Short mmCIF file of N, CA and C in Angstrom, two decimals:
data_model
loop_
_atom_site.label_atom_id
_atom_site.label_comp_id
_atom_site.label_asym_id
_atom_site.label_seq_id
_atom_site.Cartn_x
_atom_site.Cartn_y
_atom_site.Cartn_z
N MET A 1 -145.91 125.35 50.17
CA MET A 1 -145.33 124.09 49.32
C MET A 1 -145.60 123.10 49.46
N LEU A 2 -146.41 122.35 48.39
CA LEU A 2 -147.09 120.99 49.08
C LEU A 2 -145.62 119.85 48.71
N MET A 3 -145.15 119.56 49.32
CA MET A 3 -143.35 118.94 50.16
C MET A 3 -144.36 117.42 49.64
N VAL A 4 -142.90 116.72 49.62
CA VAL A 4 -143.26 115.09 49.55
C VAL A 4 -142.45 114.84 50.84
N GLY A 5 -141.82 115.34 51.07
CA GLY A 5 -141.08 114.65 52.37
C GLY A 5 -141.41 114.39 53.39
N SER A 6 -141.41 112.78 54.62
CA SER A 6 -142.21 112.27 55.01
C SER A 6 -143.19 113.08 56.12
N ALA A 7 -142.22 113.77 56.82
CA ALA A 7 -143.22 115.16 56.92
C ALA A 7 -145.09 115.55 56.46
N ALA A 8 -144.52 115.20 55.06
CA ALA A 8 -145.87 116.45 54.49
C ALA A 8 -146.78 115.00 53.82
N LEU A 9 -146.25 113.79 54.44
CA LEU A 9 -147.49 112.51 53.54
C LEU A 9 -148.68 112.64 54.64
N LEU A 10 -148.76 113.19 55.70
CA LEU A 10 -149.88 113.31 56.37
C LEU A 10 -150.24 114.20 55.92
N SER A 11 -150.97 115.19 55.95
CA SER A 11 -151.93 116.18 55.45
C SER A 11 -153.34 117.22 56.13
N GLY A 12 -153.15 117.93 56.48
CA GLY A 12 -154.64 118.33 56.91
C GLY A 12 -155.03 118.08 58.94
N CYS A 13 -156.46 118.25 59.13
CA CYS A 13 -156.37 117.91 60.88
C CYS A 13 -158.03 118.07 60.41
N VAL A 14 -158.30 117.19 61.07
CA VAL A 14 -160.07 117.23 61.42
C VAL A 14 -160.28 116.77 62.82
N ALA A 15 -161.45 117.79 63.34
CA ALA A 15 -162.34 117.03 64.56
C ALA A 15 -162.77 116.10 64.67
N THR A 16 -162.39 115.37 65.82
CA THR A 16 -162.90 113.64 65.52
C THR A 16 -164.02 113.96 66.95
N PRO A 17 -165.14 114.04 66.45
CA PRO A 17 -165.86 114.46 67.23
C PRO A 17 -165.68 112.34 67.97
N SER A 18 -166.49 112.60 69.56
CA SER A 18 -166.99 111.33 70.21
C SER A 18 -168.30 111.06 70.29
N GLY A 19 -168.69 109.67 70.22
CA GLY A 19 -170.42 109.13 70.55
C GLY A 19 -170.35 108.03 70.78
N GLU A 20 -171.55 108.10 71.58
CA GLU A 20 -171.58 106.43 72.03
C GLU A 20 -172.04 105.44 71.16
N THR A 21 -173.17 105.53 70.44
CA THR A 21 -174.57 105.12 69.49
C THR A 21 -173.67 104.70 68.16
N ASN A 22 -173.51 103.96 67.54
CA ASN A 22 -173.73 103.42 66.19
C ASN A 22 -173.66 104.43 65.54
N GLY A 23 -172.91 104.56 64.58
CA GLY A 23 -172.66 105.59 63.66
C GLY A 23 -172.64 107.07 63.69
N SER A 24 -173.04 107.79 65.64
CA SER A 24 -172.93 108.73 65.33
C SER A 24 -172.37 109.31 65.46
N ASN A 25 -170.72 109.16 65.33
CA ASN A 25 -169.52 110.02 64.99
C ASN A 25 -169.92 110.47 63.45
N ARG A 26 -170.00 109.46 62.96
CA ARG A 26 -170.05 109.32 61.56
C ARG A 26 -171.46 110.58 61.53
N GLN A 27 -172.14 110.51 61.87
CA GLN A 27 -173.37 111.49 61.85
C GLN A 27 -173.22 113.37 62.35
N ALA A 28 -172.53 113.19 63.35
CA ALA A 28 -172.05 114.35 64.10
C ALA A 28 -171.04 115.43 62.86
N PHE A 29 -170.31 114.21 62.65
CA PHE A 29 -169.02 115.03 61.70
C PHE A 29 -170.20 115.77 60.48
N LEU A 30 -170.81 114.60 59.41
CA LEU A 30 -170.93 115.17 58.57
C LEU A 30 -172.32 116.16 58.85
N GLU A 31 -172.65 115.98 59.65
CA GLU A 31 -173.65 117.15 60.32
C GLU A 31 -172.75 119.01 60.25
N GLN A 32 -171.80 118.38 60.78
CA GLN A 32 -170.71 118.96 61.12
C GLN A 32 -169.99 120.24 59.71
N LEU A 33 -170.11 119.11 59.07
CA LEU A 33 -169.75 119.93 56.92
C LEU A 33 -171.01 120.12 56.52
N TYR A 34 -172.34 119.91 56.73
CA TYR A 34 -173.15 120.01 56.33
C TYR A 34 -173.28 121.53 56.63
N SER A 35 -172.67 121.68 57.92
CA SER A 35 -172.96 123.65 58.42
C SER A 35 -172.33 124.04 57.64
N ASP A 36 -171.10 123.66 57.54
CA ASP A 36 -169.48 124.66 57.27
C ASP A 36 -170.04 125.52 56.05
N PRO A 37 -169.16 127.25 56.11
CA PRO A 37 -170.07 127.95 55.32
C PRO A 37 -169.65 127.11 54.12
N GLN A 38 -170.47 127.87 52.49
CA GLN A 38 -169.91 126.84 51.08
C GLN A 38 -168.20 127.48 51.51
N ALA A 39 -167.31 128.41 51.69
CA ALA A 39 -166.29 129.20 51.76
C ALA A 39 -165.44 127.91 51.57
N CYS A 40 -166.01 127.06 52.77
CA CYS A 40 -165.08 125.21 53.46
C CYS A 40 -165.17 124.69 52.53
N GLN A 41 -166.30 124.50 52.15
CA GLN A 41 -166.65 123.13 50.90
C GLN A 41 -165.87 123.82 49.20
N SER A 42 -165.13 124.60 49.20
CA SER A 42 -164.88 125.49 48.37
C SER A 42 -163.26 124.61 48.22
N TYR A 43 -162.99 125.33 49.62
CA TYR A 43 -161.93 125.12 49.89
C TYR A 43 -161.33 123.72 50.14
N ARG A 44 -161.91 123.26 51.16
CA ARG A 44 -161.80 121.65 50.75
C ARG A 44 -161.79 120.88 49.26
N GLU A 45 -162.53 121.58 48.08
CA GLU A 45 -162.45 120.59 46.92
C GLU A 45 -161.32 121.14 46.46
N ALA A 46 -161.28 122.28 46.48
CA ALA A 46 -159.46 122.67 46.23
C ALA A 46 -157.87 122.07 46.82
N TYR A 47 -158.40 122.15 48.05
CA TYR A 47 -157.18 121.35 48.77
C TYR A 47 -157.30 119.98 48.22
N VAL A 48 -157.71 119.11 47.66
CA VAL A 48 -158.08 118.15 47.71
C VAL A 48 -157.51 117.97 46.04
N ARG A 49 -158.56 118.46 45.10
CA ARG A 49 -157.59 118.90 43.98
C ARG A 49 -156.49 118.90 43.69
N GLY A 50 -155.83 119.97 44.62
CA GLY A 50 -154.05 120.48 44.27
C GLY A 50 -153.62 119.57 45.04
N PHE A 51 -153.72 118.61 46.38
CA PHE A 51 -152.94 117.36 46.18
C PHE A 51 -152.82 116.44 45.67
N ARG A 52 -153.60 115.80 44.44
CA ARG A 52 -154.14 114.76 43.91
C ARG A 52 -152.95 115.10 42.89
N GLU A 53 -152.94 116.89 42.21
CA GLU A 53 -152.45 117.34 41.00
C GLU A 53 -151.52 117.17 41.37
N ASN A 54 -150.77 117.89 42.56
CA ASN A 54 -149.17 117.76 42.43
C ASN A 54 -148.88 116.31 42.59
N VAL A 55 -149.29 115.65 43.63
CA VAL A 55 -148.88 113.48 43.00
C VAL A 55 -148.49 113.76 41.89
N SER A 56 -149.75 113.91 40.90
CA SER A 56 -149.57 113.48 39.82
C SER A 56 -148.11 113.90 38.89
N ALA A 57 -148.34 114.90 39.19
CA ALA A 57 -146.99 115.79 38.83
C ALA A 57 -145.32 115.23 39.33
N LEU A 58 -145.94 115.16 40.69
CA LEU A 58 -144.57 114.73 41.04
C LEU A 58 -144.30 113.37 40.05
N ALA A 59 -145.13 111.82 39.84
CA ALA A 59 -145.00 110.49 39.40
C ALA A 59 -144.75 111.31 38.11
N GLN A 60 -144.71 112.69 37.12
CA GLN A 60 -144.33 112.16 35.93
C GLN A 60 -142.56 113.12 35.99
N SER A 61 -142.27 113.83 37.18
CA SER A 61 -141.40 115.01 37.11
C SER A 61 -141.65 116.35 36.43
N ASP A 62 -142.83 116.53 37.22
CA ASP A 62 -143.07 118.02 36.09
C ASP A 62 -143.26 118.65 36.95
N GLU A 63 -142.41 119.31 37.17
CA GLU A 63 -141.87 120.65 37.79
C GLU A 63 -143.51 121.68 37.74
N ALA A 64 -143.34 122.14 36.21
CA ALA A 64 -144.17 122.93 35.92
C ALA A 64 -146.18 123.20 36.41
N GLY A 65 -146.46 121.60 36.71
CA GLY A 65 -147.50 121.35 36.92
C GLY A 65 -147.35 120.97 38.72
N GLN A 66 -146.30 121.03 39.14
CA GLN A 66 -146.23 120.73 40.91
C GLN A 66 -146.34 122.63 41.00
N GLN A 67 -145.91 123.40 39.97
CA GLN A 67 -146.12 124.92 41.01
C GLN A 67 -147.07 125.25 40.50
N GLU A 68 -148.13 124.89 39.48
CA GLU A 68 -149.10 124.97 39.24
C GLU A 68 -150.06 124.65 40.21
N ALA A 69 -150.09 123.29 40.71
CA ALA A 69 -150.49 123.02 41.80
C ALA A 69 -150.80 123.80 43.06
N GLU A 70 -149.23 124.30 42.97
CA GLU A 70 -148.93 124.95 44.28
C GLU A 70 -149.49 126.61 44.39
N ARG A 71 -150.13 126.78 43.26
CA ARG A 71 -150.55 127.87 42.77
C ARG A 71 -151.87 127.97 43.29
N ALA A 72 -152.66 126.62 42.81
CA ALA A 72 -153.95 126.27 43.09
C ALA A 72 -154.08 126.61 44.36
N LEU A 73 -153.66 125.95 44.88
CA LEU A 73 -153.80 126.08 46.40
C LEU A 73 -153.75 127.40 47.00
N VAL A 74 -152.47 128.20 46.29
CA VAL A 74 -152.67 129.78 47.19
C VAL A 74 -153.87 130.43 46.84
N ARG A 75 -154.45 130.01 45.95
CA ARG A 75 -155.72 130.89 45.27
C ARG A 75 -156.81 130.51 46.41
N ALA A 76 -157.06 128.90 46.42
CA ALA A 76 -157.65 128.34 47.40
C ALA A 76 -158.18 128.92 49.01
N ARG A 77 -156.81 129.38 48.77
CA ARG A 77 -156.51 130.12 50.86
C ARG A 77 -156.72 131.27 50.62
N GLU A 78 -156.54 132.41 49.01
CA GLU A 78 -157.18 133.39 48.96
C GLU A 78 -158.37 133.75 49.32
N ARG A 79 -159.29 132.90 48.73
CA ARG A 79 -160.40 133.16 48.38
C ARG A 79 -161.17 133.04 50.01
N LEU A 80 -160.53 131.87 50.35
CA LEU A 80 -161.03 131.89 51.92
C LEU A 80 -160.79 132.82 53.13
N LEU A 81 -159.65 133.50 52.90
CA LEU A 81 -159.75 135.17 53.44
C LEU A 81 -160.56 135.95 53.18
N ALA A 82 -160.61 135.66 51.86
CA ALA A 82 -161.45 137.04 51.17
C ALA A 82 -162.97 136.86 51.81
N ALA A 83 -163.81 135.73 52.03
CA ALA A 83 -164.25 135.02 52.76
C ALA A 83 -164.34 135.36 54.47
N GLY A 84 -163.32 136.05 55.01
CA GLY A 84 -163.03 135.94 56.35
C GLY A 84 -162.79 134.84 57.06
N MET A 85 -162.34 133.59 56.12
CA MET A 85 -161.82 132.71 57.32
C MET A 85 -160.11 132.41 56.61
N THR A 86 -159.78 131.14 57.51
CA THR A 86 -158.47 130.56 57.73
C THR A 86 -158.55 129.39 58.28
N GLU A 87 -157.70 128.46 57.12
CA GLU A 87 -157.94 127.25 56.81
C GLU A 87 -158.00 126.10 58.18
N PRO A 88 -158.20 126.91 59.80
CA PRO A 88 -158.40 125.76 61.27
C PRO A 88 -159.93 126.25 60.58
N ASP A 89 -160.34 126.86 60.62
CA ASP A 89 -161.87 127.26 59.83
C ASP A 89 -162.89 126.20 59.69
N CYS A 90 -161.59 125.42 58.91
CA CYS A 90 -162.67 124.08 57.60
C CYS A 90 -162.33 123.18 58.65
N ALA A 91 -163.30 121.94 58.73
CA ALA A 91 -162.26 120.39 58.22
C ALA A 91 -162.16 120.69 57.34
N ARG A 92 -160.96 119.71 56.94
CA ARG A 92 -160.44 119.33 55.99
C ARG A 92 -159.57 118.01 55.86
N PRO A 93 -159.58 117.23 55.07
CA PRO A 93 -159.56 115.51 55.28
C PRO A 93 -157.68 115.09 54.96
N TYR A 94 -157.38 114.49 55.90
CA TYR A 94 -156.55 114.00 55.81
C TYR A 94 -155.61 113.51 54.47
N CYS A 95 -154.42 113.72 53.70
CA CYS A 95 -154.44 113.36 52.18
C CYS A 95 -152.86 112.88 52.33
N ILE A 96 -152.17 112.04 52.04
CA ILE A 96 -151.25 110.78 51.95
C ILE A 96 -150.40 110.70 50.58
N ILE A 97 -149.39 110.35 50.05
CA ILE A 97 -149.62 109.86 49.01
C ILE A 97 -148.96 108.51 48.76
N GLU A 98 -150.22 107.64 47.72
CA GLU A 98 -149.62 106.18 48.37
C GLU A 98 -148.26 105.72 47.43
N PRO A 99 -147.63 105.28 47.34
CA PRO A 99 -146.45 104.56 46.59
C PRO A 99 -146.65 103.24 45.64
N LEU A 100 -146.73 103.21 44.38
CA LEU A 100 -147.20 102.02 43.81
C LEU A 100 -146.15 101.48 43.57
N GLN A 101 -146.45 100.13 42.77
CA GLN A 101 -145.52 99.56 42.19
C GLN A 101 -144.65 100.66 40.90
N ASP A 102 -143.77 99.70 40.47
CA ASP A 102 -142.02 100.72 39.34
C ASP A 102 -142.49 102.15 39.57
N GLY A 103 -142.29 102.80 40.97
CA GLY A 103 -142.24 103.91 41.23
C GLY A 103 -143.14 105.01 40.88
N LYS A 104 -144.53 104.18 40.62
CA LYS A 104 -145.96 105.62 40.53
C LYS A 104 -145.61 106.00 41.72
N LEU A 105 -147.87 106.79 41.69
CA LEU A 105 -147.86 107.25 43.02
C LEU A 105 -148.83 107.81 42.38
N ASP A 106 -150.00 107.61 43.69
CA ASP A 106 -151.10 107.76 43.82
C ASP A 106 -151.17 108.71 44.79
N ALA A 107 -153.05 109.02 45.14
CA ALA A 107 -152.99 109.74 46.66
C ALA A 107 -154.28 109.51 47.06
N TRP A 108 -154.32 109.70 48.28
CA TRP A 108 -155.34 108.35 48.95
C TRP A 108 -156.20 110.09 50.01
N CYS A 109 -157.74 110.05 50.09
CA CYS A 109 -157.21 111.47 50.94
C CYS A 109 -158.90 111.31 51.52
N GLY A 110 -158.81 111.71 52.67
CA GLY A 110 -159.90 110.94 53.70
C GLY A 110 -160.27 111.74 54.93
N TYR A 111 -161.33 111.04 56.18
CA TYR A 111 -161.40 112.06 57.41
C TYR A 111 -160.94 110.75 58.58
N ARG A 112 -160.39 110.73 59.72
CA ARG A 112 -160.09 109.86 60.32
C ARG A 112 -161.02 110.07 61.88
N LEU A 113 -162.06 110.25 61.87
CA LEU A 113 -162.72 109.78 63.20
C LEU A 113 -162.76 108.59 63.76
N ASP A 114 -162.73 109.01 66.00
CA ASP A 114 -163.08 108.00 66.64
C ASP A 114 -164.33 107.27 65.97
N ALA A 115 -164.04 105.95 66.22
CA ALA A 115 -164.71 104.50 65.98
C ALA A 115 -165.77 104.54 67.00
N ASP A 116 -167.27 104.69 66.56
CA ASP A 116 -168.78 104.31 67.12
C ASP A 116 -168.31 103.16 67.86
N THR A 117 -167.94 101.81 67.16
CA THR A 117 -167.55 101.11 67.69
C THR A 117 -166.67 99.43 67.29
N GLY A 118 -167.01 98.89 68.42
CA GLY A 118 -165.79 97.79 68.17
C GLY A 118 -164.86 98.02 68.41
N GLU A 119 -163.08 97.84 68.25
CA GLU A 119 -162.30 97.45 69.10
C GLU A 119 -160.38 98.49 68.21
N GLU A 120 -161.79 98.76 67.13
CA GLU A 120 -160.72 99.71 66.46
C GLU A 120 -160.44 101.17 67.57
N LEU A 121 -159.71 101.71 67.21
CA LEU A 121 -159.55 103.13 67.19
C LEU A 121 -160.22 103.95 66.46
N TYR A 122 -160.12 104.14 64.99
CA TYR A 122 -160.92 104.98 64.65
C TYR A 122 -161.64 104.20 63.10
N GLN A 123 -162.11 105.70 62.70
CA GLN A 123 -162.66 104.87 61.40
C GLN A 123 -162.63 105.99 60.37
N TRP A 124 -162.23 105.71 59.13
CA TRP A 124 -161.46 106.09 58.22
C TRP A 124 -163.06 106.39 56.87
N LEU A 125 -163.00 108.05 56.99
CA LEU A 125 -163.99 108.00 55.75
C LEU A 125 -162.81 108.86 54.30
N ASP A 126 -163.59 108.10 53.49
CA ASP A 126 -162.87 108.31 51.89
C ASP A 126 -163.67 109.94 51.79
N TRP A 127 -162.69 110.56 50.71
CA TRP A 127 -163.21 111.75 50.23
C TRP A 127 -164.45 111.53 49.38
N GLU A 128 -164.42 110.45 48.56
CA GLU A 128 -165.56 110.46 48.03
C GLU A 128 -166.94 109.82 48.53
N THR A 129 -166.81 109.66 49.89
CA THR A 129 -167.60 109.54 50.34
C THR A 129 -168.38 110.07 51.14
N VAL A 130 -167.88 110.76 51.73
CA VAL A 130 -168.18 111.68 52.20
C VAL A 130 -168.43 113.30 51.65
N GLN A 131 -168.17 113.50 50.53
CA GLN A 131 -168.72 114.21 48.62
C GLN A 131 -169.52 113.94 48.93
N ALA A 132 -170.02 113.15 48.71
CA ALA A 132 -171.34 112.22 47.94
C ALA A 132 -172.17 112.52 48.76
N ALA A 133 -172.51 112.29 50.57
CA ALA A 133 -173.24 112.31 51.42
C ALA A 133 -173.61 114.11 51.42
N VAL A 134 -172.34 114.62 51.11
CA VAL A 134 -172.20 116.75 51.62
C VAL A 134 -173.29 116.61 50.53
N GLN A 135 -173.14 116.10 49.00
CA GLN A 135 -173.78 116.83 47.89
C GLN A 135 -175.37 116.56 48.39
N ARG A 136 -175.46 115.46 48.50
CA ARG A 136 -177.26 114.54 48.92
C ARG A 136 -178.19 115.33 49.37
N GLN A 137 -176.77 115.79 50.53
CA GLN A 137 -177.71 117.42 51.32
C GLN A 137 -178.65 117.99 51.07
#
């Protein structure tokens, strides 16, 4: 079940390739996504859509919407299993719930990679940027 507890605010796992030249971690990660089976891409899309729908339902105190988001995630997992894969076989973005003013909620999904350069440990790639790059391929 998609949950709101503090342990569920960060969800997902992602490989964090490391590299030494500018942009190499990002490029290696995108290449990994390009080569993933279509079942993984479909699962990722369903996962992010379901997470966002769940957050929207939470913000509106819509239990039926939350249950539908959960059913959609179960169906996505079943399709992945039917393709002979499981969730750990696919890179999945981190998704977090962002509290807004007046008790509203929003969602953000993206990937965390090792930083290519600079003092930062990580670089974050938002879901939409990664999707656009994958679709251009």
